[in-house]
mmCIF file of C-alpha atoms in Angstrom:
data_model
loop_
_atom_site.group_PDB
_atom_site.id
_atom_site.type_symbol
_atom_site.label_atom_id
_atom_site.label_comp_id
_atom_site.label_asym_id
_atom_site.label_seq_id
_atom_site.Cartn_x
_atom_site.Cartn_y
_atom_site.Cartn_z
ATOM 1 C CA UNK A 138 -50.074 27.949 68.571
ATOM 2 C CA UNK A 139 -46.977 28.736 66.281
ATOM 3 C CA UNK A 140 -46.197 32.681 66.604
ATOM 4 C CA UNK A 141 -43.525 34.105 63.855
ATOM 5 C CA UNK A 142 -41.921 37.249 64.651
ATOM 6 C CA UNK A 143 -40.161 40.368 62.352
ATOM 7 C CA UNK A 144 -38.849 42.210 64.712
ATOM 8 C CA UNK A 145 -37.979 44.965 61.486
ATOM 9 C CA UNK A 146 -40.500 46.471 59.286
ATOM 10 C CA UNK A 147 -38.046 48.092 56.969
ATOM 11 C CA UNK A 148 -34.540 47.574 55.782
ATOM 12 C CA UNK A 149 -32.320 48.878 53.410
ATOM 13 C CA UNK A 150 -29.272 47.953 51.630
ATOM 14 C CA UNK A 151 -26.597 49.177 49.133
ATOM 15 C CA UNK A 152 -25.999 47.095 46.021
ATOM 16 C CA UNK A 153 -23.370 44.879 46.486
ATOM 17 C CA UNK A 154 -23.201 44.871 50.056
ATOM 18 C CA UNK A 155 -24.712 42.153 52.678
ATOM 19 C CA UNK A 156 -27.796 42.267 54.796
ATOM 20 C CA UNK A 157 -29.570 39.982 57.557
ATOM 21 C CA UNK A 158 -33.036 39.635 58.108
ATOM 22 C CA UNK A 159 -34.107 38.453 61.458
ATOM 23 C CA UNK A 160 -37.143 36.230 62.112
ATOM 24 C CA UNK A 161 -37.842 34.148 65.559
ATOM 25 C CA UNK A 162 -40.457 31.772 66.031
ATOM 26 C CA UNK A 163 -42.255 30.130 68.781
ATOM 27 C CA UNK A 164 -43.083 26.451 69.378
ATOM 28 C CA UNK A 165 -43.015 23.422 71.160
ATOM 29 C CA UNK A 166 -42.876 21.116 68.174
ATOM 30 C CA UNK A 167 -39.800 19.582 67.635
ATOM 31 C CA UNK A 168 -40.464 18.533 63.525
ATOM 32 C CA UNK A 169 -41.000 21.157 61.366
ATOM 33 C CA UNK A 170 -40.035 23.764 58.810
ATOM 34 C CA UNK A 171 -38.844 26.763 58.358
ATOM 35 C CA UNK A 172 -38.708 28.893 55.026
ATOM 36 C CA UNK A 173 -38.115 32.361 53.448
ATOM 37 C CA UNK A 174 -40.351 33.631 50.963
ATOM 38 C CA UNK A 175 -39.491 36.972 48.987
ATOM 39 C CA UNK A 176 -43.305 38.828 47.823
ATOM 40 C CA UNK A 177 -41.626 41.163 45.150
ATOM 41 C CA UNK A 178 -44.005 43.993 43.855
ATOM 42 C CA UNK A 179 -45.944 42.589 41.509
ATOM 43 C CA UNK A 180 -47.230 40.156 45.212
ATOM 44 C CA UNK A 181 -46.706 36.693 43.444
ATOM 45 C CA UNK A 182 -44.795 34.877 46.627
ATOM 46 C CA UNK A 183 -41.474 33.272 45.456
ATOM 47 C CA UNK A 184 -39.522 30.328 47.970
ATOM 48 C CA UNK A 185 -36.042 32.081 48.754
ATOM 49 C CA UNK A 186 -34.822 28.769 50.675
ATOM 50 C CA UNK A 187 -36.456 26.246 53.248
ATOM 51 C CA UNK A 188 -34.847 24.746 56.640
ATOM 52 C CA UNK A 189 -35.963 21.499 57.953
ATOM 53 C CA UNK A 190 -35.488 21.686 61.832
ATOM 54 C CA UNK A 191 -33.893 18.364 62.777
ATOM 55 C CA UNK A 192 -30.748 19.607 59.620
ATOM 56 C CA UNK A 193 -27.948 21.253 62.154
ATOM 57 C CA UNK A 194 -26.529 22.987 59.072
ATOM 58 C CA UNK A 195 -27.702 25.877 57.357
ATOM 59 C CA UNK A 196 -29.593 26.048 53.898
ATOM 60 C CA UNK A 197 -27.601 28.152 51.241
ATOM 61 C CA UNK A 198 -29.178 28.621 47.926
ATOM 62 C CA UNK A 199 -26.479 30.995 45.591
ATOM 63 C CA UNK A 200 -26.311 33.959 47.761
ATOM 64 C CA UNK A 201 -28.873 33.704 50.196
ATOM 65 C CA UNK A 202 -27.545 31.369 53.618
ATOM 66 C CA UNK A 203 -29.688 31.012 56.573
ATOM 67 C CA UNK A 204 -28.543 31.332 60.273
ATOM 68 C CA UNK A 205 -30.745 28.460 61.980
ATOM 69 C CA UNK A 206 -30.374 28.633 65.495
ATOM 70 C CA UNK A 207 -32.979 25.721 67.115
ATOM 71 C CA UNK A 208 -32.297 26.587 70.824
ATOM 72 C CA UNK A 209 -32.965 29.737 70.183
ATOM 73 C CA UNK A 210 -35.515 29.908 67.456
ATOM 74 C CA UNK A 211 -34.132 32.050 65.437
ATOM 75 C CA UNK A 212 -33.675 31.867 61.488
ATOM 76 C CA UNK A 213 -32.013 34.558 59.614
ATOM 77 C CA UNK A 214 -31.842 35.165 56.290
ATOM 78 C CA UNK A 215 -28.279 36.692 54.861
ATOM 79 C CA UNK A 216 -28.736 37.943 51.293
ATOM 80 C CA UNK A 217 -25.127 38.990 50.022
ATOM 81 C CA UNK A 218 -24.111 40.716 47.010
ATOM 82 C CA UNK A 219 -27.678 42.754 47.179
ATOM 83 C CA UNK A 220 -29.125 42.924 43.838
ATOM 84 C CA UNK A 221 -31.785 45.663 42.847
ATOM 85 C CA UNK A 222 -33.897 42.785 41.930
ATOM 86 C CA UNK A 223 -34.133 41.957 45.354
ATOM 87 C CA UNK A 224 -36.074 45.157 46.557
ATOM 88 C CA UNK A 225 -38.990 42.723 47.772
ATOM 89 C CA UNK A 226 -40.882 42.001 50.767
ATOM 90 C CA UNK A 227 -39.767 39.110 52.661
ATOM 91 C CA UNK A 228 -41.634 36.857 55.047
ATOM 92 C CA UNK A 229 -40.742 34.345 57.588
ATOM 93 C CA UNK A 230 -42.690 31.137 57.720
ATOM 94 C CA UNK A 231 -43.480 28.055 59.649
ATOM 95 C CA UNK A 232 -45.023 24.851 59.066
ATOM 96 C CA UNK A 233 -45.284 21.548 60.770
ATOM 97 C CA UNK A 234 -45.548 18.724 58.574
ATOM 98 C CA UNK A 235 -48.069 18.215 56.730
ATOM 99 C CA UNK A 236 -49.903 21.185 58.037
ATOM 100 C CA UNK A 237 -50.085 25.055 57.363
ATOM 101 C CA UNK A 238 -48.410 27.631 56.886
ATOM 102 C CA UNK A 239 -47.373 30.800 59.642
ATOM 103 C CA UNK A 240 -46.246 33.904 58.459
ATOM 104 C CA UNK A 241 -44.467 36.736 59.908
ATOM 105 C CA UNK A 242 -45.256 39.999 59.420
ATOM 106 C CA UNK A 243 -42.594 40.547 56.773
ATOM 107 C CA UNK A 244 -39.952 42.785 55.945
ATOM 108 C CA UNK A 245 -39.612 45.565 53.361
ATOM 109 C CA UNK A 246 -36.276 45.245 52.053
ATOM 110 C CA UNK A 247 -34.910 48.083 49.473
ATOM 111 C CA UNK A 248 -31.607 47.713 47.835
ATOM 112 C CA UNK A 249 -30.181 50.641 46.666
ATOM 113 C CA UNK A 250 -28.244 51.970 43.984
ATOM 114 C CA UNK B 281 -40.264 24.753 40.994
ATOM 115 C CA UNK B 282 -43.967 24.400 40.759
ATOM 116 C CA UNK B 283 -46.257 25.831 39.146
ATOM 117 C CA UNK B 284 -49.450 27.441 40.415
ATOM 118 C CA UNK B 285 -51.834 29.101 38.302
ATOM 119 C CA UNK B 286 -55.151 31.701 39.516
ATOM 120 C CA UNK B 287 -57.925 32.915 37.827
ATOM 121 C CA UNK B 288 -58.614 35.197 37.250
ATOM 122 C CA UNK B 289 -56.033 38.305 38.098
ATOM 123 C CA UNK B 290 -58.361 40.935 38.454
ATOM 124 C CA UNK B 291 -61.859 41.314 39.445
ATOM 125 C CA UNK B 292 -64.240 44.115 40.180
ATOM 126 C CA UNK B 293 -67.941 43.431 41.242
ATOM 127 C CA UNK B 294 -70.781 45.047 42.271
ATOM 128 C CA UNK B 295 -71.672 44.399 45.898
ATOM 129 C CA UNK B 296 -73.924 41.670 46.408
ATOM 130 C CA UNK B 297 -72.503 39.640 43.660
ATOM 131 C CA UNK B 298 -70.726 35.927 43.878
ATOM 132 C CA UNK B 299 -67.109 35.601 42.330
ATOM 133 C CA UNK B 300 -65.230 32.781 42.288
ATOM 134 C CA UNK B 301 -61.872 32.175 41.871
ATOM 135 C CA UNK B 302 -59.737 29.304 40.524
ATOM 136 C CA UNK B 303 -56.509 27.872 41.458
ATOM 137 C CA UNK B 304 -54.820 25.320 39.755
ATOM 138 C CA UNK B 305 -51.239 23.223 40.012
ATOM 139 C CA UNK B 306 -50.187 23.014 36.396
ATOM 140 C CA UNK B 307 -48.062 20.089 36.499
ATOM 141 C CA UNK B 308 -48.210 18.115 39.893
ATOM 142 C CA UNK B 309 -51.533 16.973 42.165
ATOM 143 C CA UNK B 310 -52.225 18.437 44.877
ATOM 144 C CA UNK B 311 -54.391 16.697 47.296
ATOM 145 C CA UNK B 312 -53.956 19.530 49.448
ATOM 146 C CA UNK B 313 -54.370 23.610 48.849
ATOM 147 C CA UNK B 314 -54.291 26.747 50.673
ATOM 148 C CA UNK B 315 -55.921 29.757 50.706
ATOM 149 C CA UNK B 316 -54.500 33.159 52.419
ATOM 150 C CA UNK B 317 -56.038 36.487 52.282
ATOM 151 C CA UNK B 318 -53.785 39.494 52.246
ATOM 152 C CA UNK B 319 -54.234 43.131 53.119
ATOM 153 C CA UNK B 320 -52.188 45.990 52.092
ATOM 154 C CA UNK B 321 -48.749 46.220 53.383
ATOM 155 C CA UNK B 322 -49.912 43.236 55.746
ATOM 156 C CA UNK B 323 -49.076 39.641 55.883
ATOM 157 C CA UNK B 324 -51.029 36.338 54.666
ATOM 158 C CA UNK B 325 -53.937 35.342 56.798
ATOM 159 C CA UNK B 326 -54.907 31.765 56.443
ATOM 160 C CA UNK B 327 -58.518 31.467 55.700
ATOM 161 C CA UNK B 328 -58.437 27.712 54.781
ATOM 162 C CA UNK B 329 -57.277 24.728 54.024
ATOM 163 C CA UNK B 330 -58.823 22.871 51.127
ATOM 164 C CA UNK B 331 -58.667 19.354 50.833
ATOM 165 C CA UNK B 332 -59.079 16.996 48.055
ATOM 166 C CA UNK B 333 -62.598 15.335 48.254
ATOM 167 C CA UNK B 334 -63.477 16.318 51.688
ATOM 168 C CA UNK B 335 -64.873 19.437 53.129
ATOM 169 C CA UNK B 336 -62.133 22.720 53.568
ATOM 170 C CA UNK B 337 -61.045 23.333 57.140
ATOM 171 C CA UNK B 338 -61.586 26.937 57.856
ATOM 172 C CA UNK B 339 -59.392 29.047 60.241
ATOM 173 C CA UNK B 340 -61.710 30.570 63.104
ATOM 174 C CA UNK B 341 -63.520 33.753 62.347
ATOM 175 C CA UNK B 342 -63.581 32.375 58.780
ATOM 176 C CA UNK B 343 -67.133 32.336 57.150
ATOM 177 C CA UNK B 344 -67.589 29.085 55.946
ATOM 178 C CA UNK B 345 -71.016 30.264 54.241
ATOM 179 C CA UNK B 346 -69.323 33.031 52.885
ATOM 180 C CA UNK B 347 -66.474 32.029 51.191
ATOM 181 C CA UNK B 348 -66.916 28.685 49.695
ATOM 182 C CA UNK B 349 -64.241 26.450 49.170
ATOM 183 C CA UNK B 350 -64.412 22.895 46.299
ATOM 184 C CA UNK B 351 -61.690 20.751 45.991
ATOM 185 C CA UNK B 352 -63.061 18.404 43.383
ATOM 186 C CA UNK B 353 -59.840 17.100 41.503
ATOM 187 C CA UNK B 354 -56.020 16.981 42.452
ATOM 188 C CA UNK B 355 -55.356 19.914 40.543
ATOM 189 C CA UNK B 356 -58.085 22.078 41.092
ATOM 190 C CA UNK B 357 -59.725 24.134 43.878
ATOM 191 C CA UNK B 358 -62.041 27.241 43.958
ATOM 192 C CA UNK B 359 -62.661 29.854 46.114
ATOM 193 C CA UNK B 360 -66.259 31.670 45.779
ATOM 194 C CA UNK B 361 -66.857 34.678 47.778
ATOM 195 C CA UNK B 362 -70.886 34.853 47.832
ATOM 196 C CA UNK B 363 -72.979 38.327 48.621
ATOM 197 C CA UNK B 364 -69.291 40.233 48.427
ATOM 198 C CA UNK B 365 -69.142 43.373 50.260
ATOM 199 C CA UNK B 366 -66.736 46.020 50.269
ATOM 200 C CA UNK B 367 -65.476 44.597 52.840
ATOM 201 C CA UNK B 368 -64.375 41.609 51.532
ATOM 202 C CA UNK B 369 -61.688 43.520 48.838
ATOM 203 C CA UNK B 370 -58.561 41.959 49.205
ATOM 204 C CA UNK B 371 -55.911 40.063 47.952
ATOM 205 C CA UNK B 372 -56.407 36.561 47.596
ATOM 206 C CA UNK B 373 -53.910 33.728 47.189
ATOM 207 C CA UNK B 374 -53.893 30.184 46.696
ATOM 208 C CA UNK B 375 -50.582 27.452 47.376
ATOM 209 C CA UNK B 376 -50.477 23.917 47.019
ATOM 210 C CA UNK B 377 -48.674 21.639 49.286
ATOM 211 C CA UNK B 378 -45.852 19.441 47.432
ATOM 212 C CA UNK B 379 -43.620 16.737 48.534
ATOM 213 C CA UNK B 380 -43.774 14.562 51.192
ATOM 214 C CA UNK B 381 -41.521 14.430 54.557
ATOM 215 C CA UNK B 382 -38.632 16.801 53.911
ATOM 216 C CA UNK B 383 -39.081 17.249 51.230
ATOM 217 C CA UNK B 384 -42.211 19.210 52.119
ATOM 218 C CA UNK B 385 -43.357 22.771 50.941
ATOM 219 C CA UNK B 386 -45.657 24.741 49.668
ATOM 220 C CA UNK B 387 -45.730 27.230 46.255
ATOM 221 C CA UNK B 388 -48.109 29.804 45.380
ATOM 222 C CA UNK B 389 -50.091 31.456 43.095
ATOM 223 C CA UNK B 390 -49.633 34.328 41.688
ATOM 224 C CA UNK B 391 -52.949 35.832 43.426
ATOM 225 C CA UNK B 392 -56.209 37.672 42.663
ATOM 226 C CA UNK B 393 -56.768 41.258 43.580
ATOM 227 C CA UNK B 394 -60.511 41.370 44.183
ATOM 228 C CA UNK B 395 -62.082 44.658 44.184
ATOM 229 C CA UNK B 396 -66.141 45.237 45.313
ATOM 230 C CA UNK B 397 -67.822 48.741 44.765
#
């Protein structure tokens, strides 16, 4: 079974300034997908950016860049330039294809003023 | 992106009572839907996975009598919680499964907050 992992609860972040959300994952699958979804108070879950495994280089989407490390199953999100609108929980996922979905525990991330 | 629409937003029922709850994708098929179950301040739980003219897979320690999943059209699948308890207050979602290969994902619904008393 697929286990995702969010190693921090909590994390905060100054407007304007970078931050890096860590997520590893287990698996033995060698095809599948990997994807960031922000959950921002009012819980409807919005796609941040998606990975397929067998891409070498990282997903960017504007100002949010993915670290995708295969060998060592890791896939970090970097959000830069933090915007208040980005206070939001954030959760980890994995899916093989064409099959479900595996969420992490997520990540409380507050930006500050 | 997508769009996926639920119905409805809010509900509160007496215990005992059957709701159900509708998701829909608003401008693509989906032969295939989700649904996740989410406690406060906790992650989605799978419950199942709805399928377009066949039975829903449930996840294990899913009531399959209890929570009755029909996937009769591409764009529509319901969720009916039957005899709700207390219990069973949560927040429900629903996502739909679009693309193919890599370009593969899944959106979701804005969710329904399901209170029993």
């Amino acid at each position: 079974a697929q286990t995702v992992t969010q190693s921090q609860p909590e994390m905060s972040v100054q407007e304007a300034e970078t931050v890096t959300l860590s997520c590893t994952y287990d698996t033995s699958e060698n095809n599948y997908y990997l994807f960031w979804y922000k959950q921002p108070p009012s819980r409807q879950m919005i796609l941040v950016i998606r990975q397929e495994a067998y891409k070498q280089q990282n997903a960017t989407e504007n100002r949010f860049s993915v670290n995708f490390q295969k060998a060592a199953k890791s896939f970090s999100l970097k959000i830069s330039d933090s915007q208040l609108g980005d206070t939001a929980m954030y959760f980890c996922a994995f899916m093989k294809r064409t099959n479900d979905m595996r969420f992490g525990a997520g990540t409380r991330l507050t930006v500050k003023p | 992106g997508a769009v996926v629409s639920q119905h409805p937003s809010w509900v509160i029922c007496k215990s005992g009572t059957s709701v159900k709850i509708e998701c829909r994708s608003l401008d693509f098929q989906a032969t295939t839907m989700f649904w996740y179950r989410q406690f406060p301040k906790q992650s989605l739980m799978l419950m199942a996975t709805s399928n377009e003219g066949s039975k829903a897979t449930y996840e294990q320690g899913v009531e399959k009598d209890k929570f009755l999943i029909n996937h009769a059209s591409l764009t529509l699948s319901t969720l009916t919680v039957t005899s709700a308890h207390p219990e069973d207050s949560s927040f429900y979602i629903c996502s739909a499964r679009v693309g193919r290969g890599n370009l593969e994902t899944q959106y979701f619904g804005p969710g329904t907050r399901l209170l029993v008393l």
